[in-house]
Amino acid sequence: MSQPARTKSRSRSPVLVRAGAARIAWADGQMPVLAAIRERFARELPLDGCRIAACLHVTAETANLVRVLRAGGAQVELCAANPLSTQDDVAAALATEHGAEVLGVRGEDRAAYERHLNTLIARAPQILIDDGAELIVGAHRDGAVADQLLGATEETRTGLVRLRAMAAQGTLRCAVLAINETLTERVFNDRYGTGQSTLDGILRATSMLLAGRAVVVLGYGSAGRGVAQRAKGAGAAVIVCEVDAVRALEARMEGFEVMSALAAAPLGEIFITVTGAPDVLRREHFEQMRDGAVLANAGHFDVEINLAELAAIASGPPREALPLVDEYEIDGRRLHVLAKGRVVNLAAAPGHPASVMDLSFAAQALAVAGIAAATEPRTSGVHAVDAAVDQEVARLKLASLGIQIDVLSEAQERYLRPFR
Ligand SMILES: NC(=O)c1ccc[n+]([C@@H]2O[C@H](COP(=O)([O-])OP(=O)(O)OC[C@H]3O[C@@H](n4cnc5c(N)ncnc54)[C@H](O)[C@@H]3O)[C@@H](O)[C@H]2O)c1
C-alpha cells in the first residue's frame, strides 16, 4: 500500500493555513445550524471513538462538517470528491488547526485520487460519508471492509442511482442514508441554493442587469423553479418552458409566461437550461434567437445546450468575448454561451452558499449520529433519512433566525393523530 499522500508540505505554509482558517471561520459564521449541533455533539459525544471516512468536496463548508464530527468524538479522514473543487488553503487549515487528515490536492490526477480513496478504505472506517458513491463502491471491493461498516450517507442523486443499482443486484452490503432526498436538501439546496447561485454565475460572467430582461428558464423542477423565482425577484420578465403539463400549469399560476422553447427563442435575452435532459436548446432555437442572447446551463451535465449544432451553423469558431463567455456569430447575430455550457453556478461562481450547505451538512451530521447510535445496523439498501432529521434541521435554523413557531396542543395532537 502506498504512503498516504497528505496535503503536500508546500500546501501547509502559514500563509495558506491562515487563509484557509479565515475561510473556514467565515463559512462558520453562515452555518448556525452546524454550530448548534457542534455544541451539542461536544457535550454528548455521540460519535465517541467512531472512525469516519468522508469523500466530499474539500471546501470551507465541508471543513465545518468535519469540525462537528470531530467535536462529537469521531476520528475523521477526508479525501476529495472532485480534485478541481479542492481548496488547498482549507485542506491545510483543516489538517493543521483542526486535526483532521485530508488527502487531496487541487488538480490531483486520477491515480492520486484513487490512491486517496483506497487509503481511506484500507483503514477500515466504520461510517462512510460520500458524494458520488465512489467511496462506498470502493469499500465494497474488499468484503471484509464492507461487512464491518455501520452505515453510510450519500449526498448526490447520481450516487444514489448507482447505489440503488447495486442494491437491486444484491451487491450493496450496508445501509446507505439518502441525504439528497431529505426535504431540507430538496427545498433549500435545489430551490434557494441553485436559484441564487445560478444567477450569481451568470452575473459574475456577464455583469448584466437582470431587471427588465426577458429570462427564459427551461425546466420548472426543484431547481428550475428556484431559478425562475430569483430571476423574477431581480426584476426580470421570466418565461418558463416545460414538457410536464402539471409543472407548466404550476408555473403559469405562479405568474410566469409559459410557452414552448421555440416560441420563447426569439423573445429571450438570457436562456437558462435546468432540466437534466440533452439538446434542450438546439439548432431550431439558435436560428430564432436575437442578437446578444446569453445561453447558460444549470443542469448537472453539459448536454443541455447542443454546442455541436451551434458550432455547425456559426460562421466560424467562437470568439472569447470574456473569460467565461464564448461568442458565436450566426448571420450577423451574436449568441453568447457561458462556461461552455457547463453547470454555471459551479463553473462561474462558487456554487451553493454556505447557509445552504449548513442545512445539508446538518442533515449529514444528524444522520451519521443516528447510524452510530443504532443498536443494530439497518438492513443493507438505500434508506430515507428519518423525517425527524428534517424537522430538527429546520427547527435549529428557525432558532438561529430567532423565529418561534406554534406547537400542537394535546387535544390537537389527539384529533390529528389518525391523519399523521
Ligand atoms: N446547478 C446545481 O447546483 C444543481 C442543483 C440541483 C440540481 N441540478 C441539476 O439540474 C437538473 C434538474 O434538476 P431538478 O432537481 O430540478 O430535476 P427535476 O426532475 O425536478 O426537474 C427537471 C424538469 O425539467 C423538465 N424538462 C425535462 N426536459 C425538458 C425539456 N426538454 N424542456 C423543458 N423542460 C424539460 C422536466 O419536466 C422537469 O419538470 C439536473 O441535471 C440536476 O442534476 C443542478
Coordinates of C-alpha atoms and ligand atoms in Angstrom, one line a residue:
M1 CA 0.0 0.0 0.0
S2 CA 1.4 3.4 -0.9
Q3 CA 2.0 6.0 1.7
P4 CA -0.9 8.3 2.3
A5 CA -0.4 11.5 0.3
R6 CA -1.2 14.0 2.9
T7 CA -1.7 17.6 1.7
K8 CA 1.8 18.4 0.4
S9 CA 4.1 20.3 2.7
R10 CA 4.0 23.3 0.4
S11 CA 0.3 23.5 1.0
R12 CA 0.8 23.8 4.8
S13 CA 2.6 27.1 4.7
P14 CA 1.5 29.5 7.4
V15 CA 0.1 31.9 4.8
L16 CA -2.0 29.1 3.3
V17 CA -3.2 27.9 6.7
R18 CA -4.2 31.4 7.8
A19 CA -6.1 31.9 4.5
G20 CA -7.9 28.6 5.0
A21 CA -8.7 29.3 8.6
A22 CA -10.2 32.6 7.6
R23 CA -12.4 30.9 5.0
I24 CA -13.5 28.2 7.5
A25 CA -14.3 30.9 10.1
W26 CA -16.3 32.9 7.5
A27 CA -18.3 29.9 6.4
D28 CA -18.8 29.0 10.1
G29 CA -20.5 32.4 10.6
Q30 CA -23.0 31.4 7.9
M31 CA -23.6 28.0 9.3
P32 CA -25.5 28.4 12.6
V33 CA -27.2 25.1 12.4
L34 CA -24.0 23.2 12.2
A35 CA -22.6 25.3 15.0
A36 CA -25.5 24.4 17.3
I37 CA -25.0 20.7 16.5
R38 CA -21.3 21.1 17.2
E39 CA -22.0 22.4 20.6
R40 CA -24.4 19.6 21.4
F41 CA -22.0 17.0 20.0
A42 CA -19.2 18.3 22.1
R43 CA -21.4 17.8 25.2
E44 CA -22.9 14.5 24.3
L45 CA -20.0 12.8 22.3
P46 CA -22.4 10.7 20.1
L47 CA -19.5 9.7 17.8
D48 CA -17.0 8.8 20.5
G49 CA -14.3 6.7 19.1
C50 CA -16.0 6.3 15.7
R51 CA -13.8 6.1 12.6
I52 CA -15.4 8.1 9.8
A53 CA -14.1 8.3 6.2
A54 CA -15.6 11.1 4.0
C55 CA -15.2 11.7 0.3
L56 CA -16.5 15.3 -0.2
H57 CA -15.6 18.5 -1.9
V58 CA -12.8 19.9 0.2
T59 CA -14.3 23.3 0.9
A60 CA -14.8 25.6 3.9
E61 CA -18.3 24.3 4.3
T62 CA -17.1 20.7 4.4
A63 CA -14.4 21.7 6.9
N64 CA -17.2 22.8 9.3
L65 CA -18.9 19.5 8.9
V66 CA -15.6 17.8 9.8
R67 CA -15.3 20.0 12.9
V68 CA -18.8 18.9 14.0
L69 CA -18.0 15.2 13.6
R70 CA -14.7 15.7 15.5
A71 CA -16.5 17.6 18.2
G72 CA -18.7 14.5 18.6
G73 CA -15.7 12.4 19.3
A74 CA -15.1 10.9 15.8
Q75 CA -11.8 10.3 14.1
V76 CA -12.3 11.8 10.6
E77 CA -10.4 11.3 7.4
L78 CA -11.3 13.2 4.3
C79 CA -10.5 12.9 0.6
A80 CA -11.6 15.0 -2.3
A81 CA -14.8 14.1 -4.2
N82 CA -13.6 16.2 -7.1
P83 CA -9.9 17.3 -7.5
L84 CA -11.0 20.6 -9.1
S85 CA -13.1 21.7 -6.2
T86 CA -10.4 21.2 -3.5
Q87 CA -9.4 24.4 -1.7
D88 CA -5.8 23.8 -0.7
D89 CA -5.9 26.5 1.9
V90 CA -8.9 24.9 3.6
A91 CA -7.2 21.5 3.4
A92 CA -4.1 23.0 5.0
A93 CA -6.1 24.7 7.8
L94 CA -8.2 21.6 8.4
A95 CA -5.2 19.4 8.8
T96 CA -3.1 21.8 10.8
E97 CA -5.7 23.6 13.0
H98 CA -8.5 21.0 13.3
G99 CA -6.5 17.8 13.4
A100 CA -8.3 16.0 10.5
E101 CA -6.3 14.1 8.0
V102 CA -7.0 15.5 4.5
L103 CA -5.9 13.5 1.4
G104 CA -6.0 15.6 -1.7
V105 CA -4.5 18.5 -3.5
R106 CA -6.3 20.7 -6.0
G107 CA -5.8 19.3 -9.5
E108 CA -4.5 15.9 -8.4
D109 CA -4.7 13.3 -11.2
R110 CA -6.9 10.3 -11.3
A111 CA -4.2 8.0 -9.9
A112 CA -3.7 10.2 -6.9
Y113 CA -7.5 10.5 -6.4
E114 CA -7.9 6.7 -6.4
R115 CA -4.9 6.2 -4.1
H116 CA -6.5 8.6 -1.6
L117 CA -9.8 6.7 -1.7
N118 CA -8.0 3.4 -1.3
T119 CA -6.0 4.7 1.6
L120 CA -9.2 5.7 3.5
I121 CA -10.8 2.4 2.7
A122 CA -7.8 0.4 3.9
R123 CA -8.1 2.0 7.3
A124 CA -11.4 0.1 7.8
P125 CA -13.7 3.0 8.6
Q126 CA -17.0 2.3 10.4
I127 CA -19.1 5.0 8.7
L128 CA -18.7 6.5 5.2
I129 CA -19.9 9.9 4.1
D130 CA -20.0 10.1 0.3
D131 CA -20.6 12.5 -2.6
G132 CA -20.9 10.4 -5.8
A133 CA -20.7 6.9 -4.2
E134 CA -17.0 6.3 -5.1
L135 CA -16.0 5.6 -1.5
I136 CA -18.9 3.3 -0.8
V137 CA -18.3 1.4 -4.1
G138 CA -14.6 1.2 -3.4
A139 CA -15.2 -0.2 0.1
H140 CA -17.3 -3.0 -1.5
R141 CA -14.2 -4.2 -3.4
D142 CA -13.0 -5.6 0.0
G143 CA -15.7 -7.7 1.5
A144 CA -14.2 -7.5 5.0
V145 CA -14.3 -3.7 4.9
A146 CA -17.8 -3.6 3.6
D147 CA -19.1 -6.1 6.1
Q148 CA -18.0 -4.2 9.2
L149 CA -19.5 -0.9 8.1
L150 CA -22.1 0.5 10.4
G151 CA -23.6 2.5 7.6
A152 CA -23.0 5.3 5.1
T153 CA -24.6 8.5 3.8
E154 CA -24.8 9.7 0.2
E155 CA -25.1 13.4 -0.8
T156 CA -25.9 13.2 -4.6
R157 CA -28.6 11.9 -6.8
T158 CA -26.0 10.4 -9.2
G159 CA -24.5 8.4 -6.3
L160 CA -27.9 7.2 -5.2
V161 CA -28.7 5.9 -8.7
R162 CA -25.5 3.9 -8.6
L163 CA -26.2 2.5 -5.1
R164 CA -29.8 1.6 -5.9
A165 CA -28.5 -0.4 -8.9
M166 CA -26.1 -2.2 -6.5
A167 CA -29.0 -2.9 -4.1
A168 CA -31.1 -4.3 -7.0
Q169 CA -28.2 -6.6 -7.9
G170 CA -27.9 -7.7 -4.3
T171 CA -24.3 -6.4 -4.0
L172 CA -24.8 -3.5 -1.6
R173 CA -23.7 -4.8 1.8
C174 CA -24.5 -1.8 4.1
A175 CA -27.3 0.6 4.8
V176 CA -27.0 4.0 3.0
L177 CA -29.0 7.0 4.0
A178 CA -30.1 9.2 1.1
I179 CA -29.2 12.7 2.2
N180 CA -30.0 14.0 -1.2
E181 CA -33.7 13.1 -0.7
T182 CA -34.3 14.9 2.6
L183 CA -36.9 17.6 2.4
T184 CA -34.4 20.2 3.6
E185 CA -32.0 19.3 0.9
R186 CA -34.6 19.3 -1.9
V187 CA -36.2 22.5 -0.9
F188 CA -33.4 24.6 0.3
N189 CA -30.5 23.3 -1.7
D190 CA -32.2 22.9 -5.0
R191 CA -34.6 25.9 -4.8
Y192 CA -32.7 28.5 -2.9
G193 CA -29.2 27.3 -3.4
T194 CA -29.4 26.6 -7.1
G195 CA -31.7 29.6 -7.7
Q196 CA -29.4 32.2 -6.3
S197 CA -26.0 30.6 -7.3
T198 CA -27.1 30.1 -10.9
L199 CA -27.9 33.8 -11.2
D200 CA -24.6 34.5 -9.3
G201 CA -22.7 32.6 -12.0
I202 CA -24.4 34.5 -14.9
L203 CA -23.8 37.8 -13.2
R204 CA -20.2 37.1 -12.5
A205 CA -19.6 36.0 -16.1
T206 CA -21.5 38.8 -17.8
S207 CA -22.2 41.7 -15.3
M208 CA -25.6 42.1 -16.9
L209 CA -28.6 43.8 -15.3
L210 CA -31.4 41.4 -14.8
A211 CA -34.1 44.0 -14.2
G212 CA -36.3 44.3 -17.3
R213 CA -34.6 41.4 -19.1
A214 CA -36.5 38.6 -20.7
V215 CA -35.1 35.5 -19.0
V216 CA -36.2 32.1 -20.3
V217 CA -36.0 29.2 -17.8
L218 CA -36.2 25.8 -19.4
G219 CA -37.3 23.2 -16.8
Y220 CA -39.5 24.0 -13.8
G221 CA -38.4 21.2 -11.5
S222 CA -36.9 21.6 -8.0
A223 CA -34.0 23.6 -9.2
G224 CA -35.7 25.4 -12.1
R225 CA -38.4 26.9 -10.0
G226 CA -35.7 28.4 -7.8
V227 CA -34.0 30.0 -10.8
A228 CA -37.3 31.4 -12.1
Q229 CA -38.3 32.8 -8.7
R230 CA -34.9 34.5 -8.2
A231 CA -34.9 36.0 -11.7
K232 CA -38.4 37.3 -11.1
G233 CA -37.3 38.8 -7.8
A234 CA -34.5 40.6 -9.6
G235 CA -37.0 42.3 -11.9
A236 CA -36.7 40.0 -15.0
A237 CA -39.6 39.2 -17.1
V238 CA -39.5 35.4 -16.8
I239 CA -40.7 32.9 -19.4
V240 CA -40.9 29.2 -18.4
C241 CA -40.6 26.3 -20.8
E242 CA -41.6 22.8 -19.7
V243 CA -42.6 19.4 -21.1
D244 CA -44.6 18.3 -18.0
A245 CA -48.1 19.7 -18.2
V246 CA -48.7 19.9 -14.4
R247 CA -45.4 21.8 -13.8
A248 CA -46.1 24.1 -16.8
L249 CA -49.5 24.9 -15.3
E250 CA -48.0 25.5 -11.8
A251 CA -45.5 27.9 -13.4
R252 CA -48.4 29.7 -15.1
M253 CA -50.2 30.0 -11.8
E254 CA -47.1 31.4 -10.2
G255 CA -47.5 34.3 -12.7
F256 CA -44.8 33.3 -15.3
E257 CA -45.3 33.4 -19.0
V258 CA -45.3 29.7 -20.2
M259 CA -44.7 28.7 -23.8
S260 CA -42.7 26.3 -26.0
A261 CA -39.0 26.8 -26.3
L262 CA -39.4 27.6 -30.0
A263 CA -41.9 30.4 -29.2
A264 CA -39.5 31.7 -26.5
A265 CA -36.4 31.6 -28.7
P266 CA -36.9 35.0 -30.4
L267 CA -38.1 36.6 -27.2
G268 CA -35.4 35.7 -24.6
E269 CA -32.3 37.7 -23.7
I270 CA -31.0 35.1 -21.2
F271 CA -31.7 31.4 -21.5
I272 CA -31.1 29.1 -18.6
T273 CA -31.5 25.3 -19.0
V274 CA -32.1 23.3 -15.9
T275 CA -33.8 20.1 -17.0
G276 CA -31.3 17.2 -16.8
A277 CA -32.2 16.4 -20.4
P278 CA -29.9 16.7 -23.5
D279 CA -30.4 19.1 -26.5
V280 CA -33.0 21.3 -24.8
L281 CA -31.6 24.2 -26.8
R282 CA -30.6 23.2 -30.3
R283 CA -30.4 24.4 -33.9
E284 CA -34.0 25.4 -34.4
H285 CA -33.8 27.6 -31.3
F286 CA -30.4 29.1 -32.1
E287 CA -31.8 30.1 -35.5
Q288 CA -34.6 32.2 -33.9
M289 CA -32.6 33.8 -31.1
R290 CA -31.9 37.6 -31.1
D291 CA -28.5 39.3 -31.3
G292 CA -26.7 39.3 -27.9
A293 CA -28.7 36.4 -26.4
V294 CA -26.9 34.7 -23.5
L295 CA -27.1 30.9 -23.0
A296 CA -26.4 29.3 -19.7
N297 CA -26.9 25.8 -18.2
A298 CA -27.5 24.9 -14.6
G299 CA -28.2 21.2 -15.2
H300 CA -25.7 18.7 -14.0
F301 CA -24.1 17.8 -17.3
D302 CA -23.1 19.9 -20.2
V303 CA -25.5 18.3 -22.6
E304 CA -28.5 20.7 -22.4
I305 CA -27.2 23.2 -24.9
N306 CA -26.2 21.5 -28.1
L307 CA -22.9 23.2 -28.8
A308 CA -22.1 21.0 -31.8
E309 CA -25.2 22.2 -33.6
L310 CA -24.4 25.8 -32.6
A311 CA -20.8 25.5 -33.9
A312 CA -22.2 23.9 -37.1
I313 CA -24.3 26.9 -38.0
A314 CA -21.9 29.6 -36.7
S315 CA -19.8 31.5 -39.3
G316 CA -16.6 30.5 -37.6
P317 CA -15.1 29.3 -34.3
P318 CA -16.4 31.1 -31.2
R319 CA -14.6 34.2 -30.0
E320 CA -13.8 34.6 -26.3
A321 CA -15.8 37.8 -25.6
L322 CA -14.9 37.5 -21.8
P323 CA -13.1 34.8 -19.9
L324 CA -16.2 32.6 -19.5
V325 CA -18.2 33.9 -22.4
D326 CA -17.9 32.3 -25.9
E327 CA -19.4 34.4 -28.7
Y328 CA -20.8 32.5 -31.7
E329 CA -21.8 34.5 -34.8
I330 CA -24.8 33.4 -36.9
D331 CA -25.9 35.5 -39.8
G332 CA -24.6 38.6 -38.1
R333 CA -26.3 37.8 -34.8
R334 CA -24.1 37.1 -31.8
L335 CA -25.0 34.3 -29.3
H336 CA -23.1 34.1 -26.0
V337 CA -22.6 30.7 -24.3
L338 CA -21.4 30.8 -20.7
A339 CA -18.8 28.4 -19.3
K340 CA -19.0 26.2 -22.4
G341 CA -22.5 25.0 -21.3
R342 CA -21.1 23.6 -18.1
V343 CA -23.0 23.9 -14.8
V344 CA -22.9 27.7 -14.5
N345 CA -23.2 28.1 -10.7
L346 CA -20.0 26.0 -10.2
A347 CA -18.1 27.0 -13.4
A348 CA -18.6 30.7 -13.0
A349 CA -19.4 31.1 -9.2
P350 CA -18.6 29.1 -6.1
G351 CA -21.8 27.0 -6.1
H352 CA -24.2 26.9 -3.2
P353 CA -23.8 29.5 -0.4
A354 CA -22.6 28.3 3.0
S355 CA -26.1 28.9 4.5
V356 CA -27.5 26.3 2.2
M357 CA -24.7 23.8 2.8
D358 CA -25.4 24.4 6.5
L359 CA -28.7 22.6 6.2
S360 CA -27.4 19.8 4.0
F361 CA -24.4 19.1 6.3
A362 CA -26.6 19.4 9.4
A363 CA -28.7 16.6 8.0
Q364 CA -25.4 14.7 7.3
A365 CA -24.2 15.2 10.9
L366 CA -27.5 14.1 12.4
A367 CA -27.8 11.1 10.1
V368 CA -24.3 10.0 10.9
A369 CA -25.1 10.3 14.7
G370 CA -28.2 8.2 14.0
I371 CA -26.1 5.5 12.4
A372 CA -23.7 5.5 15.3
A373 CA -26.5 5.3 17.9
A374 CA -28.4 2.4 16.3
T375 CA -28.2 -0.7 18.5
E376 CA -28.4 -2.8 15.4
P377 CA -27.3 -1.8 11.9
R378 CA -30.1 -1.3 9.4
T379 CA -30.6 -3.8 6.7
S380 CA -28.4 -3.2 3.6
G381 CA -30.0 -1.0 1.0
V382 CA -30.7 2.7 0.3
H383 CA -32.9 4.2 3.1
A384 CA -34.7 7.5 3.5
V385 CA -33.3 9.7 6.3
D386 CA -35.6 9.8 9.3
A387 CA -38.2 12.6 8.9
A388 CA -37.2 13.8 12.4
V389 CA -33.9 14.9 11.0
D390 CA -35.6 17.3 8.6
Q391 CA -37.7 18.7 11.5
E392 CA -34.6 19.1 13.7
V393 CA -32.6 20.8 11.0
A394 CA -35.5 23.2 10.2
R395 CA -36.1 23.8 14.0
L396 CA -32.4 24.7 14.6
K397 CA -32.4 27.0 11.5
L398 CA -35.6 28.8 12.7
A399 CA -34.0 29.2 16.2
S400 CA -30.9 30.7 14.6
L401 CA -33.2 33.2 12.9
G402 CA -34.9 34.0 16.2
I403 CA -38.2 32.6 14.9
Q404 CA -40.6 30.7 17.2
I405 CA -43.5 28.7 15.9
D406 CA -46.6 27.2 17.4
V407 CA -46.9 23.7 18.8
L408 CA -49.9 21.5 18.7
S409 CA -51.9 21.3 21.9
E410 CA -52.6 17.8 23.3
A411 CA -56.1 17.9 22.1
Q412 CA -55.0 18.9 18.6
E413 CA -52.4 16.1 18.6
R414 CA -55.2 13.6 19.6
Y415 CA -57.5 14.9 16.9
L416 CA -54.9 14.8 14.2
R417 CA -53.1 11.6 15.1
P418 CA -55.1 9.3 12.8
F419 CA -54.1 11.6 9.9
R420 CA -50.4 12.0 10.6
Ligands
LIG1 N1 -26.5 23.5 -10.5 C1 -26.9 23.0 -9.4 O1 -26.3 23.3 -8.3 C2 -27.9 21.9 -9.4 C3 -28.7 21.7 -8.2 C4 -29.7 20.7 -8.3 C5 -30.0 20.1 -9.5 N2 -29.2 20.3 -10.6 C6 -29.4 19.7 -11.9 O2 -30.5 20.4 -12.5 C7 -31.2 19.4 -13.4 C8 -32.6 19.4 -12.9 O3 -32.7 19.0 -11.6 P1 -34.1 19.1 -10.8 O4 -33.9 18.6 -9.5 O5 -34.8 20.4 -11.0 O6 -34.9 18.0 -11.6 P2 -36.5 17.8 -11.8 O7 -36.6 16.4 -12.4 O8 -37.2 18.2 -10.5 O9 -36.9 18.9 -12.9 C9 -36.5 18.9 -14.2 C10 -37.6 19.5 -15.0 O10 -37.2 19.7 -16.4 C11 -38.3 19.3 -17.2 N3 -37.8 19.0 -18.6 C12 -37.2 17.9 -19.0 N4 -36.9 18.0 -20.3 C13 -37.3 19.2 -20.7 C14 -37.2 19.9 -21.9 N5 -36.6 19.4 -23.0 N6 -37.7 21.2 -22.0 C15 -38.2 21.8 -20.9 N7 -38.4 21.1 -19.7 C16 -37.8 19.9 -19.6 C17 -39.0 18.2 -16.5 O11 -40.3 18.0 -16.9 C18 -38.9 18.6 -15.1 O12 -40.0 19.3 -14.6 C19 -30.5 18.1 -13.1 O13 -29.5 17.9 -14.1 C20 -29.8 18.3 -11.8 O14 -28.7 17.4 -11.6 C21 -28.2 21.3 -10.6

